[in-house]
Short mmCIF file of N, CA, C and O in Angstrom, two decimals:
data_model
loop_
_atom_site.label_atom_id
_atom_site.label_comp_id
_atom_site.label_asym_id
_atom_site.label_seq_id
_atom_site.Cartn_x
_atom_site.Cartn_y
_atom_site.Cartn_z
N UNK A 1 0.61 -1.01 -0.29
CA UNK A 1 -0.10 0.00 -0.21
C UNK A 1 1.08 1.06 -0.20
O UNK A 1 0.65 2.61 -0.63
N UNK A 2 1.88 1.09 0.74
CA UNK A 2 3.26 2.69 0.60
C UNK A 2 3.50 2.39 -0.49
O UNK A 2 3.88 3.81 -0.81
N UNK A 3 3.54 1.70 -0.75
CA UNK A 3 4.15 1.77 -3.40
C UNK A 3 2.31 2.62 -4.10
O UNK A 3 2.20 2.07 -5.07
N UNK A 4 1.33 2.63 -3.61
CA UNK A 4 0.25 3.16 -4.28
C UNK A 4 -0.95 2.29 -4.06
O UNK A 4 -1.66 2.44 -5.24
N UNK A 5 -0.20 0.09 -4.14
CA UNK A 5 -1.37 -0.49 -4.45
C UNK A 5 -2.39 -0.22 -3.10
O UNK A 5 -2.42 0.03 -2.03
N UNK A 6 -3.67 -1.15 -3.62
CA UNK A 6 -5.00 -0.89 -3.22
C UNK A 6 -5.12 -2.58 -2.78
O UNK A 6 -6.06 -2.84 -2.88
N UNK A 7 -3.89 -3.64 -3.13
CA UNK A 7 -4.14 -4.46 -3.22
C UNK A 7 -2.81 -4.80 -4.39
O UNK A 7 -1.97 -4.60 -5.10
N UNK A 8 -3.14 -6.29 -4.60
CA UNK A 8 -2.22 -7.03 -6.18
C UNK A 8 -2.42 -7.97 -6.96
O UNK A 8 -3.64 -9.05 -6.22
N UNK A 9 -2.28 -8.24 -7.87
CA UNK A 9 -2.79 -9.33 -8.62
C UNK A 9 -0.86 -9.95 -8.74
O UNK A 9 -0.17 -9.66 -9.23
N UNK A 10 -1.10 -11.02 -8.10
CA UNK A 10 0.38 -11.45 -8.59
C UNK A 10 -0.29 -12.65 -9.16
O UNK A 10 0.94 -14.00 -8.90
N UNK A 11 -0.94 -13.41 -10.11
CA UNK A 11 -0.85 -14.61 -11.10
C UNK A 11 0.33 -14.97 -11.39
O UNK A 11 0.37 -16.19 -11.34
N UNK A 12 0.74 -14.21 -12.46
CA UNK A 12 2.02 -14.03 -12.84
C UNK A 12 3.32 -15.02 -11.80
O UNK A 12 4.12 -15.74 -12.36
N UNK A 13 3.21 -14.40 -11.34
CA UNK A 13 4.01 -14.30 -9.48
C UNK A 13 3.72 -16.31 -9.61
O UNK A 13 4.60 -17.36 -9.44
N UNK A 14 3.22 -16.80 -8.90
CA UNK A 14 2.10 -18.34 -9.59
C UNK A 14 2.41 -18.77 -10.17
O UNK A 14 2.42 -19.89 -10.17
N UNK A 15 2.45 -18.29 -11.39
CA UNK A 15 2.52 -19.13 -12.62
C UNK A 15 4.44 -19.67 -12.32
O UNK A 15 4.51 -21.26 -12.51
N UNK A 16 4.97 -19.77 -11.53
CA UNK A 16 6.63 -20.42 -10.95
C UNK A 16 6.34 -21.30 -9.47
O UNK A 16 7.51 -21.67 -9.21
N UNK A 17 5.16 -21.09 -9.33
CA UNK A 17 5.46 -21.64 -8.02
C UNK A 17 4.82 -23.08 -8.59
O UNK A 17 4.77 -24.17 -9.85
N UNK A 18 6.18 -24.34 -8.05
CA UNK A 18 5.82 -26.01 -8.48
C UNK A 18 4.21 -26.34 -8.06
O UNK A 18 4.59 -28.13 -8.56
N UNK A 19 3.52 -26.19 -7.90
CA UNK A 19 1.66 -26.82 -7.49
C UNK A 19 1.17 -25.99 -8.62
O UNK A 19 0.24 -26.40 -8.65
N UNK A 20 2.01 -25.38 -9.57
CA UNK A 20 0.82 -24.81 -10.78
C UNK A 20 0.74 -26.16 -11.61
O UNK A 20 1.26 -26.53 -11.97
N UNK A 21 -0.29 -25.84 -12.43
CA UNK A 21 -1.19 -26.77 -13.42
C UNK A 21 -0.11 -26.48 -14.40
O UNK A 21 -1.16 -26.26 -15.29
N UNK A 22 0.77 -26.83 -15.20
CA UNK A 22 1.79 -26.41 -16.18
C UNK A 22 3.01 -27.25 -16.05
O UNK A 22 2.64 -27.60 -14.95
N UNK A 23 3.84 -26.96 -16.98
CA UNK A 23 5.10 -27.41 -16.81
C UNK A 23 6.15 -26.47 -17.04
O UNK A 23 5.76 -25.59 -16.62
N UNK A 24 7.05 -27.81 -16.59
CA UNK A 24 8.62 -26.67 -16.41
C UNK A 24 8.62 -26.64 -17.67
O UNK A 24 9.90 -25.36 -17.41
N UNK A 25 8.44 -26.21 -18.50
CA UNK A 25 8.70 -25.06 -19.85
C UNK A 25 8.22 -24.25 -19.80
O UNK A 25 8.63 -22.75 -19.69
N UNK A 26 6.82 -24.47 -19.14
CA UNK A 26 6.08 -22.40 -18.73
C UNK A 26 6.83 -21.78 -17.82
O UNK A 26 7.42 -20.75 -17.64
N UNK A 27 7.41 -23.01 -16.75
CA UNK A 27 8.11 -22.44 -15.56
C UNK A 27 9.46 -21.04 -16.42
O UNK A 27 10.02 -20.78 -15.91
N UNK A 28 9.97 -22.50 -16.47
CA UNK A 28 10.87 -21.90 -17.60
C UNK A 28 11.24 -20.94 -18.32
O UNK A 28 12.53 -19.67 -18.04
N UNK A 29 10.04 -20.25 -19.42
CA UNK A 29 10.16 -19.42 -19.73
C UNK A 29 9.55 -18.33 -19.14
O UNK A 29 10.19 -17.43 -19.59
N UNK A 30 9.20 -18.05 -18.26
CA UNK A 30 8.33 -17.04 -17.10
C UNK A 30 10.10 -16.64 -16.21
O UNK A 30 9.96 -15.46 -16.11
N UNK A 31 10.52 -17.67 -16.09
CA UNK A 31 11.73 -17.17 -14.83
C UNK A 31 13.04 -16.38 -15.86
O UNK A 31 13.82 -15.60 -15.77
N UNK A 32 13.01 -17.23 -17.28
CA UNK A 32 13.65 -16.20 -18.38
C UNK A 32 13.59 -14.81 -18.55
O UNK A 32 13.82 -14.21 -19.45
N UNK A 33 12.39 -14.56 -18.61
CA UNK A 33 11.36 -13.64 -19.49
C UNK A 33 11.29 -12.17 -18.33
O UNK A 33 12.03 -12.16 -17.28
N UNK A 34 11.74 -10.96 -19.53
CA UNK A 34 11.51 -10.01 -19.02
C UNK A 34 10.56 -9.02 -19.32
O UNK A 34 9.67 -9.13 -20.10
N UNK A 35 9.80 -8.08 -18.33
CA UNK A 35 9.07 -7.42 -18.75
C UNK A 35 8.71 -6.66 -20.28
O UNK A 35 7.43 -7.29 -20.53
N UNK A 36 9.68 -6.50 -20.62
CA UNK A 36 9.51 -5.74 -21.72
C UNK A 36 9.45 -7.21 -23.21
O UNK A 36 9.10 -7.13 -24.45
N UNK A 37 9.38 -8.26 -22.91
CA UNK A 37 8.94 -9.41 -23.78
C UNK A 37 8.04 -9.71 -23.04
O UNK A 37 7.20 -10.99 -24.37
N UNK A 38 7.07 -8.99 -22.93
CA UNK A 38 5.06 -8.82 -23.13
C UNK A 38 4.51 -8.78 -24.05
O UNK A 38 4.66 -7.80 -24.13
N UNK A 39 3.46 -9.10 -24.25
CA UNK A 39 2.80 -7.72 -25.00
C UNK A 39 0.92 -8.19 -24.81
O UNK A 39 0.96 -9.53 -23.87
N UNK A 40 0.00 -7.34 -25.29
CA UNK A 40 -0.64 -6.76 -25.22
C UNK A 40 -1.18 -6.84 -26.20
O UNK A 40 -1.46 -6.46 -27.43
N UNK A 41 -2.46 -8.26 -26.86
CA UNK A 41 -3.07 -8.07 -27.61
C UNK A 41 -4.12 -9.06 -27.61
O UNK A 41 -4.34 -9.94 -26.84
N UNK A 42 -5.16 -9.34 -29.11
CA UNK A 42 -5.92 -10.48 -28.84
C UNK A 42 -5.47 -11.94 -30.03
O UNK A 42 -6.14 -12.98 -30.15
N UNK A 43 -3.95 -11.82 -30.62
CA UNK A 43 -4.00 -12.81 -30.54
C UNK A 43 -3.97 -14.19 -30.29
O UNK A 43 -4.90 -14.73 -31.22
N UNK A 44 -3.95 -14.83 -29.06
CA UNK A 44 -4.39 -15.75 -28.73
C UNK A 44 -5.34 -16.57 -28.45
O UNK A 44 -6.17 -17.08 -28.90
N UNK A 45 -6.32 -14.35 -28.27
CA UNK A 45 -7.67 -14.69 -28.05
C UNK A 45 -8.41 -14.75 -30.13
O UNK A 45 -9.27 -16.38 -29.57
N UNK A 46 -7.80 -15.06 -30.52
CA UNK A 46 -8.45 -14.99 -32.48
C UNK A 46 -8.72 -16.13 -32.64
O UNK A 46 -8.73 -16.81 -32.94
N UNK A 47 -6.93 -17.16 -32.47
CA UNK A 47 -6.87 -18.27 -33.04
C UNK A 47 -7.62 -18.87 -32.57
O UNK A 47 -7.84 -20.69 -32.77
N UNK A 48 -7.77 -19.58 -30.73
CA UNK A 48 -8.19 -19.92 -30.16
C UNK A 48 -10.07 -19.75 -30.31
O UNK A 48 -10.52 -20.48 -30.17
N UNK A 49 -10.64 -18.81 -31.19
CA UNK A 49 -12.25 -18.01 -31.45
C UNK A 49 -12.35 -18.52 -29.70
O UNK A 49 -13.73 -18.39 -29.73
N UNK A 50 -11.16 -17.69 -28.68
CA UNK A 50 -12.23 -17.22 -27.63
C UNK A 50 -13.86 -15.96 -27.70
O UNK A 50 -12.52 -14.87 -28.13
N UNK A 51 -14.17 -15.99 -27.57
CA UNK A 51 -15.13 -14.71 -27.75
C UNK A 51 -14.16 -13.36 -26.20
O UNK A 51 -14.64 -14.48 -25.13
N UNK A 52 -14.00 -12.72 -26.70
CA UNK A 52 -13.77 -11.83 -25.47
C UNK A 52 -13.27 -10.30 -26.03
O UNK A 52 -13.69 -9.67 -27.54
N UNK A 53 -13.54 -9.61 -25.24
CA UNK A 53 -14.32 -8.00 -25.50
C UNK A 53 -13.48 -7.26 -25.63
O UNK A 53 -12.10 -7.16 -25.74
N UNK A 54 -13.27 -6.66 -26.88
CA UNK A 54 -11.70 -6.32 -27.90
C UNK A 54 -11.54 -4.95 -26.65
O UNK A 54 -10.50 -4.97 -26.48
N UNK A 55 -12.16 -4.61 -25.10
CA UNK A 55 -11.09 -3.44 -24.96
C UNK A 55 -10.42 -4.07 -23.71
O UNK A 55 -9.85 -3.34 -22.86
N UNK A 56 -10.05 -5.43 -24.20
CA UNK A 56 -9.05 -6.34 -22.92
C UNK A 56 -8.92 -7.70 -23.70
O UNK A 56 -9.10 -8.39 -23.29
N UNK A 57 -7.49 -6.95 -24.00
CA UNK A 57 -6.48 -8.05 -24.80
C UNK A 57 -5.87 -8.46 -23.54
O UNK A 57 -5.84 -8.33 -22.63
N UNK A 58 -5.76 -9.67 -23.77
CA UNK A 58 -4.42 -10.33 -22.97
C UNK A 58 -3.71 -9.73 -23.27
O UNK A 58 -2.75 -9.84 -23.66
N UNK A 59 -2.14 -9.92 -21.71
CA UNK A 59 -1.11 -10.24 -22.06
C UNK A 59 -0.35 -11.74 -22.17
O UNK A 59 -0.39 -11.96 -20.88
N UNK A 60 0.76 -11.57 -23.11
CA UNK A 60 1.44 -12.34 -22.63
C UNK A 60 3.00 -12.70 -23.26
O UNK A 60 3.93 -11.28 -23.28
N UNK A 61 3.91 -13.06 -22.94
CA UNK A 61 5.38 -13.41 -23.56
C UNK A 61 4.90 -13.78 -25.13
O UNK A 61 4.07 -14.23 -24.86
N UNK A 62 5.42 -12.66 -25.21
CA UNK A 62 5.89 -12.76 -26.56
C UNK A 62 6.02 -14.28 -27.40
O UNK A 62 7.03 -14.22 -26.59
N UNK A 63 5.44 -14.25 -28.06
CA UNK A 63 6.56 -15.80 -28.95
C UNK A 63 6.64 -15.17 -30.62
O UNK A 63 6.25 -14.81 -31.26
N UNK A 64 7.39 -16.14 -31.65
CA UNK A 64 7.34 -16.39 -32.39
C UNK A 64 6.20 -16.10 -32.92
O UNK A 64 5.66 -15.15 -34.04
N UNK A 65 4.65 -16.53 -32.61
CA UNK A 65 3.24 -16.62 -33.55
C UNK A 65 2.77 -15.25 -33.16
O UNK A 65 2.47 -15.21 -34.69
N UNK A 66 3.22 -15.05 -31.88
CA UNK A 66 2.75 -13.61 -31.56
C UNK A 66 3.25 -12.38 -32.22
O UNK A 66 2.65 -11.73 -33.06
N UNK A 67 4.63 -12.70 -32.68
CA UNK A 67 5.89 -11.68 -33.96
C UNK A 67 4.81 -11.95 -35.31
O UNK A 67 4.90 -10.73 -36.15
N UNK A 68 4.49 -13.38 -35.28
CA UNK A 68 3.92 -13.28 -36.96
C UNK A 68 2.75 -12.77 -37.40
O UNK A 68 1.76 -12.40 -38.47
N UNK A 69 1.43 -12.96 -36.00
CA UNK A 69 0.10 -12.27 -36.09
C UNK A 69 0.16 -11.01 -35.32
O UNK A 69 -1.07 -10.98 -36.00
N UNK A 70 0.03 -10.85 -34.55
CA UNK A 70 -0.08 -9.45 -33.49
C UNK A 70 -0.22 -8.31 -35.17
O UNK A 70 0.15 -7.76 -35.40
N UNK A 71 -2.02 -7.86 -34.65
CA UNK A 71 -2.01 -6.65 -35.39
C UNK A 71 -2.39 -7.14 -36.82
O UNK A 71 -3.08 -6.83 -37.31
N UNK A 72 -2.90 -8.49 -37.11
CA UNK A 72 -3.64 -9.36 -37.84
C UNK A 72 -3.59 -10.64 -38.11
O UNK A 72 -4.61 -11.02 -39.21
N UNK A 73 -4.27 -10.91 -36.38
CA UNK A 73 -5.59 -11.99 -36.39
C UNK A 73 -6.05 -12.61 -36.22
O UNK A 73 -6.41 -13.69 -36.33
N UNK A 74 -6.84 -11.58 -36.82
CA UNK A 74 -8.07 -11.92 -37.51
C UNK A 74 -8.14 -12.33 -39.39
O UNK A 74 -9.20 -12.88 -39.12
N UNK A 75 -6.66 -12.89 -39.96
CA UNK A 75 -6.54 -13.41 -40.88
C UNK A 75 -6.16 -15.00 -40.86
O UNK A 75 -6.44 -15.02 -41.94
N UNK A 76 -6.34 -15.41 -39.72
CA UNK A 76 -6.20 -16.94 -39.21
C UNK A 76 -6.80 -17.72 -39.65
O UNK A 76 -8.51 -17.02 -40.28
N UNK A 77 -6.83 -18.89 -40.68
CA UNK A 77 -7.48 -19.66 -41.31
C UNK A 77 -7.39 -21.13 -40.53
O UNK A 77 -6.47 -21.24 -39.27
N UNK A 78 -7.97 -21.42 -40.81
CA UNK A 78 -8.72 -22.99 -39.92
C UNK A 78 -7.53 -23.45 -39.54
O UNK A 78 -6.92 -24.03 -38.89
N UNK A 79 -5.90 -23.94 -41.03
CA UNK A 79 -5.21 -24.43 -40.87
C UNK A 79 -4.26 -23.81 -40.08
O UNK A 79 -3.05 -24.52 -39.35
N UNK A 80 -4.50 -22.62 -39.64
CA UNK A 80 -3.59 -21.97 -39.22
C UNK A 80 -4.53 -22.43 -37.62
O UNK A 80 -2.70 -22.18 -36.79
N UNK A 81 -5.41 -22.37 -37.71
CA UNK A 81 -5.55 -22.68 -35.78
C UNK A 81 -5.53 -24.14 -35.85
O UNK A 81 -4.98 -24.31 -34.89
N UNK A 82 -5.64 -24.84 -37.02
CA UNK A 82 -5.15 -26.43 -36.38
C UNK A 82 -3.57 -26.54 -36.13
O UNK A 82 -2.91 -27.46 -35.35
N UNK A 83 -2.54 -25.73 -36.67
CA UNK A 83 -1.23 -25.50 -36.95
C UNK A 83 -1.08 -25.32 -34.97
O UNK A 83 -0.09 -25.21 -34.51
N UNK A 84 -2.12 -24.70 -35.10
CA UNK A 84 -1.62 -23.79 -34.04
C UNK A 84 -1.61 -25.08 -32.48
O UNK A 84 -1.57 -24.97 -31.34
N UNK A 85 -3.27 -25.19 -32.54
CA UNK A 85 -3.42 -26.31 -31.57
C UNK A 85 -2.74 -27.06 -31.98
O UNK A 85 -2.46 -28.59 -30.03
N UNK A 86 -1.45 -28.00 -32.75
CA UNK A 86 -0.75 -28.93 -32.33
C UNK A 86 0.41 -28.67 -31.88
O UNK A 86 0.56 -29.42 -31.06
N UNK A 87 0.70 -27.40 -32.16
CA UNK A 87 1.72 -26.77 -31.45
C UNK A 87 1.41 -26.70 -30.20
O UNK A 87 2.51 -27.33 -28.98
N UNK A 88 0.04 -25.99 -29.43
CA UNK A 88 0.19 -26.15 -27.87
C UNK A 88 -0.23 -27.72 -27.23
O UNK A 88 0.57 -27.79 -26.22
N UNK A 89 -0.90 -28.97 -28.29
CA UNK A 89 -0.82 -29.86 -27.86
C UNK A 89 0.49 -30.49 -27.31
O UNK A 89 0.95 -31.68 -26.85
N UNK A 90 1.34 -30.14 -28.15
CA UNK A 90 3.46 -30.47 -28.17
C UNK A 90 4.04 -29.70 -27.30
O UNK A 90 5.06 -29.79 -26.14
N UNK A 91 3.26 -28.92 -26.98
CA UNK A 91 4.03 -27.69 -25.26
C UNK A 91 4.85 -27.13 -26.58
O UNK A 91 6.16 -26.83 -25.78
N UNK A 92 4.96 -26.86 -28.05
CA UNK A 92 5.28 -25.47 -28.49
C UNK A 92 5.74 -23.86 -27.97
O UNK A 92 4.13 -23.91 -28.23
N UNK A 93 5.51 -23.82 -26.84
CA UNK A 93 5.18 -22.87 -26.57
C UNK A 93 6.85 -21.58 -27.08
O UNK A 93 6.39 -19.59 -26.81
N UNK A 94 6.84 -21.65 -28.46
CA UNK A 94 6.86 -21.05 -29.84
C UNK A 94 6.34 -19.92 -30.50
O UNK A 94 6.54 -19.21 -30.77
N UNK A 95 5.53 -20.98 -30.01
CA UNK A 95 3.91 -21.06 -30.60
C UNK A 95 2.53 -21.00 -29.57
O UNK A 95 1.72 -19.51 -29.80
N UNK A 96 2.46 -21.48 -28.80
CA UNK A 96 1.51 -21.51 -27.60
C UNK A 96 1.42 -20.31 -26.66
O UNK A 96 2.62 -20.04 -26.05
N UNK A 97 0.39 -20.03 -26.37
CA UNK A 97 -0.10 -19.07 -24.76
C UNK A 97 1.23 -19.39 -24.20
O UNK A 97 0.58 -20.16 -23.29
N UNK A 98 1.54 -18.38 -23.62
CA UNK A 98 1.88 -18.18 -22.05
C UNK A 98 1.17 -16.85 -22.11
O UNK A 98 2.22 -16.06 -21.43
N UNK A 99 0.44 -16.77 -20.62
CA UNK A 99 -0.10 -15.67 -20.28
C UNK A 99 0.32 -15.27 -18.95
O UNK A 99 0.64 -15.70 -18.33
N UNK A 100 1.37 -13.95 -19.34
CA UNK A 100 2.16 -13.40 -18.09
C UNK A 100 2.19 -11.88 -17.86
O UNK A 100 2.19 -11.73 -19.19
N UNK A 101 2.75 -11.49 -17.10
CA UNK A 101 2.32 -10.12 -17.03
C UNK A 101 3.46 -9.68 -16.92
O UNK A 101 4.62 -10.46 -16.26
N UNK A 102 3.82 -8.07 -16.39
CA UNK A 102 5.53 -7.01 -17.24
C UNK A 102 5.26 -7.88 -16.07
O UNK A 102 7.03 -7.86 -15.49
N UNK A 103 4.95 -8.17 -15.19
CA UNK A 103 5.64 -8.74 -13.51
C UNK A 103 7.02 -10.11 -13.37
O UNK A 103 7.82 -9.94 -12.90
N UNK A 104 7.18 -10.17 -14.95
CA UNK A 104 7.45 -11.54 -15.03
C UNK A 104 8.75 -11.73 -14.56
O UNK A 104 9.94 -11.73 -14.66
N UNK A 105 9.48 -9.69 -15.04
CA UNK A 105 10.35 -9.21 -15.03
C UNK A 105 11.30 -9.06 -13.71
O UNK A 105 12.19 -8.66 -13.36
N UNK A 106 11.03 -9.45 -12.48
CA UNK A 106 10.63 -9.76 -10.94
C UNK A 106 10.82 -10.60 -10.68
O UNK A 106 11.24 -10.98 -8.84
N UNK A 107 10.38 -12.27 -11.48
CA UNK A 107 10.51 -13.17 -10.71
C UNK A 107 12.32 -14.09 -11.27
O UNK A 107 12.47 -13.76 -12.28
N UNK A 108 12.91 -14.30 -10.25
CA UNK A 108 14.31 -15.07 -10.92
C UNK A 108 13.87 -16.22 -10.27
O UNK A 108 14.79 -16.38 -10.58
N UNK A 109 12.98 -16.58 -10.09
CA UNK A 109 13.18 -18.34 -9.17
C UNK A 109 11.62 -19.30 -9.47
O UNK A 109 11.23 -18.25 -9.55
N UNK A 110 12.26 -20.92 -9.46
CA UNK A 110 10.76 -20.96 -8.79
C UNK A 110 10.99 -21.83 -7.69
O UNK A 110 11.94 -21.34 -6.78
N UNK A 111 9.78 -21.66 -7.23
CA UNK A 111 9.32 -21.77 -6.17
C UNK A 111 8.34 -22.34 -5.20
O UNK A 111 7.00 -22.34 -6.28
N UNK A 112 7.63 -22.87 -4.13
CA UNK A 112 6.86 -23.26 -3.77
C UNK A 112 5.48 -22.03 -3.55
O UNK A 112 5.63 -20.57 -3.20
N UNK A 113 3.86 -22.40 -3.64
CA UNK A 113 3.48 -21.17 -3.57
C UNK A 113 3.90 -20.84 -1.75
O UNK A 113 3.89 -18.77 -1.96
N UNK A 114 4.09 -20.96 -1.08
CA UNK A 114 4.46 -20.67 -0.67
C UNK A 114 4.81 -19.70 0.31
O UNK A 114 5.36 -18.31 0.62
N UNK A 115 6.95 -19.71 -0.45
CA UNK A 115 7.65 -19.16 -0.70
C UNK A 115 7.50 -18.10 -1.26
O UNK A 115 7.98 -17.25 -0.96
N UNK A 116 6.70 -18.07 -2.66
CA UNK A 116 6.41 -16.47 -3.10
C UNK A 116 5.51 -15.83 -2.74
O UNK A 116 5.88 -14.79 -2.42
N UNK A 117 4.46 -16.53 -2.06
CA UNK A 117 3.59 -15.35 -1.00
C UNK A 117 4.16 -14.51 0.14
O UNK A 117 4.46 -13.89 0.48
N UNK A 118 5.46 -16.04 0.63
CA UNK A 118 6.07 -14.59 1.76
C UNK A 118 6.82 -13.99 1.13
O UNK A 118 6.96 -13.24 1.97
N UNK A 119 7.83 -14.10 -0.16
CA UNK A 119 8.74 -13.26 -0.94
C UNK A 119 7.89 -12.04 -0.79
O UNK A 119 8.76 -10.59 -0.70
N UNK A 120 6.58 -12.06 -1.21
CA UNK A 120 5.72 -11.29 -1.34
C UNK A 120 5.33 -10.29 -0.67
O UNK A 120 5.42 -8.81 -0.27
N UNK A 121 5.08 -11.21 0.53
CA UNK A 121 4.18 -10.63 2.21
C UNK A 121 6.46 -9.08 1.94
O UNK A 121 5.71 -8.66 2.89
N UNK A 122 7.30 -10.09 2.50
CA UNK A 122 8.74 -9.40 3.04
C UNK A 122 9.21 -8.46 2.43
O UNK A 122 9.06 -7.41 2.27
N UNK A 123 8.90 -7.87 0.50
CA UNK A 123 8.64 -7.67 0.07
C UNK A 123 8.20 -5.72 -0.14
O UNK A 123 8.10 -4.80 0.39
N UNK A 124 6.36 -6.30 0.42
CA UNK A 124 5.77 -5.30 0.57
C UNK A 124 5.91 -4.97 2.17
O UNK A 124 6.49 -3.47 2.23
N UNK A 125 6.72 -5.64 3.72
CA UNK A 125 6.81 -5.10 4.05
C UNK A 125 8.07 -4.04 4.40
O UNK A 125 8.21 -3.09 4.93
N UNK A 126 9.30 -4.44 3.27
CA UNK A 126 10.07 -3.34 3.60
C UNK A 126 10.27 -2.32 3.08
O UNK A 126 10.69 -1.26 3.41
N UNK A 127 9.09 -2.53 2.11
CA UNK A 127 8.56 -0.88 1.60
C UNK A 127 8.42 -0.09 2.52
O UNK A 127 7.95 0.70 3.00
N UNK A 128 7.00 -1.09 3.15
CA UNK A 128 6.20 0.41 4.16
C UNK A 128 7.37 0.04 5.16
O UNK A 128 7.11 1.48 6.44
N UNK A 129 8.08 -0.87 5.99
CA UNK A 129 9.09 0.01 6.83
C UNK A 129 10.48 1.13 6.67
O UNK A 129 10.15 2.47 6.86
N UNK A 130 10.51 1.21 4.70
CA UNK A 130 11.26 2.34 4.44
C UNK A 130 10.27 3.52 4.22
O UNK A 130 11.21 4.39 4.94
N UNK A 131 9.10 3.16 3.77
CA UNK A 131 8.48 4.39 3.79
C UNK A 131 7.83 5.01 4.80
O UNK A 131 6.78 6.17 4.66
N UNK A 132 7.14 4.33 6.16
CA UNK A 132 6.30 4.68 6.88
C UNK A 132 6.41 5.40 7.43
O UNK A 132 5.71 6.57 7.60
N UNK A 133 7.54 6.26 7.87
CA UNK A 133 7.72 7.34 8.30
C UNK A 133 7.50 8.54 7.26
O UNK A 133 6.90 9.55 7.74
N UNK A 134 7.81 8.10 6.30
CA UNK A 134 6.64 9.20 5.20
C UNK A 134 5.72 9.40 4.84
O UNK A 134 5.15 10.40 4.90
N UNK A 135 4.60 8.81 5.24
CA UNK A 135 3.62 8.65 5.13
C UNK A 135 2.79 8.88 6.46
O UNK A 135 2.56 9.57 5.83
N UNK A 136 3.90 8.77 7.00
CA UNK A 136 2.66 9.12 8.73
C UNK A 136 3.39 10.94 8.59
O UNK A 136 3.00 11.30 9.86
N UNK A 137 4.64 11.52 8.04
CA UNK A 137 5.36 12.86 8.62
C UNK A 137 3.89 13.82 7.48
O UNK A 137 3.32 13.67 6.94
#
């Protein structure tokens, strides 16, 4: 809260939890990514034909597929969709989506959910301790 937050969105941090329902390749890509490697796009909504409001694109780790189709994903064909689904089934994350926010740049390693939440809490406490005097002044 001292940093201006009224709450926290921590889904990206939890992608690297050992308990997450994903695969090691996803966790490794999230750990390796930096915030500038994410993209705000409807590309994966379009390829999966997911009805999603235009005002709410998803943020994900950019990959070869998003580089090729971002901004023109309305042109995807049934053959393109089939190829995407095959890549997703293979776990090919150069094509398949990994939804993740810009917080990927803050994630340095995999851990358990309790370790991740504890680390977030410790970070928040450190900010509050540093800025507490300023807030009370």
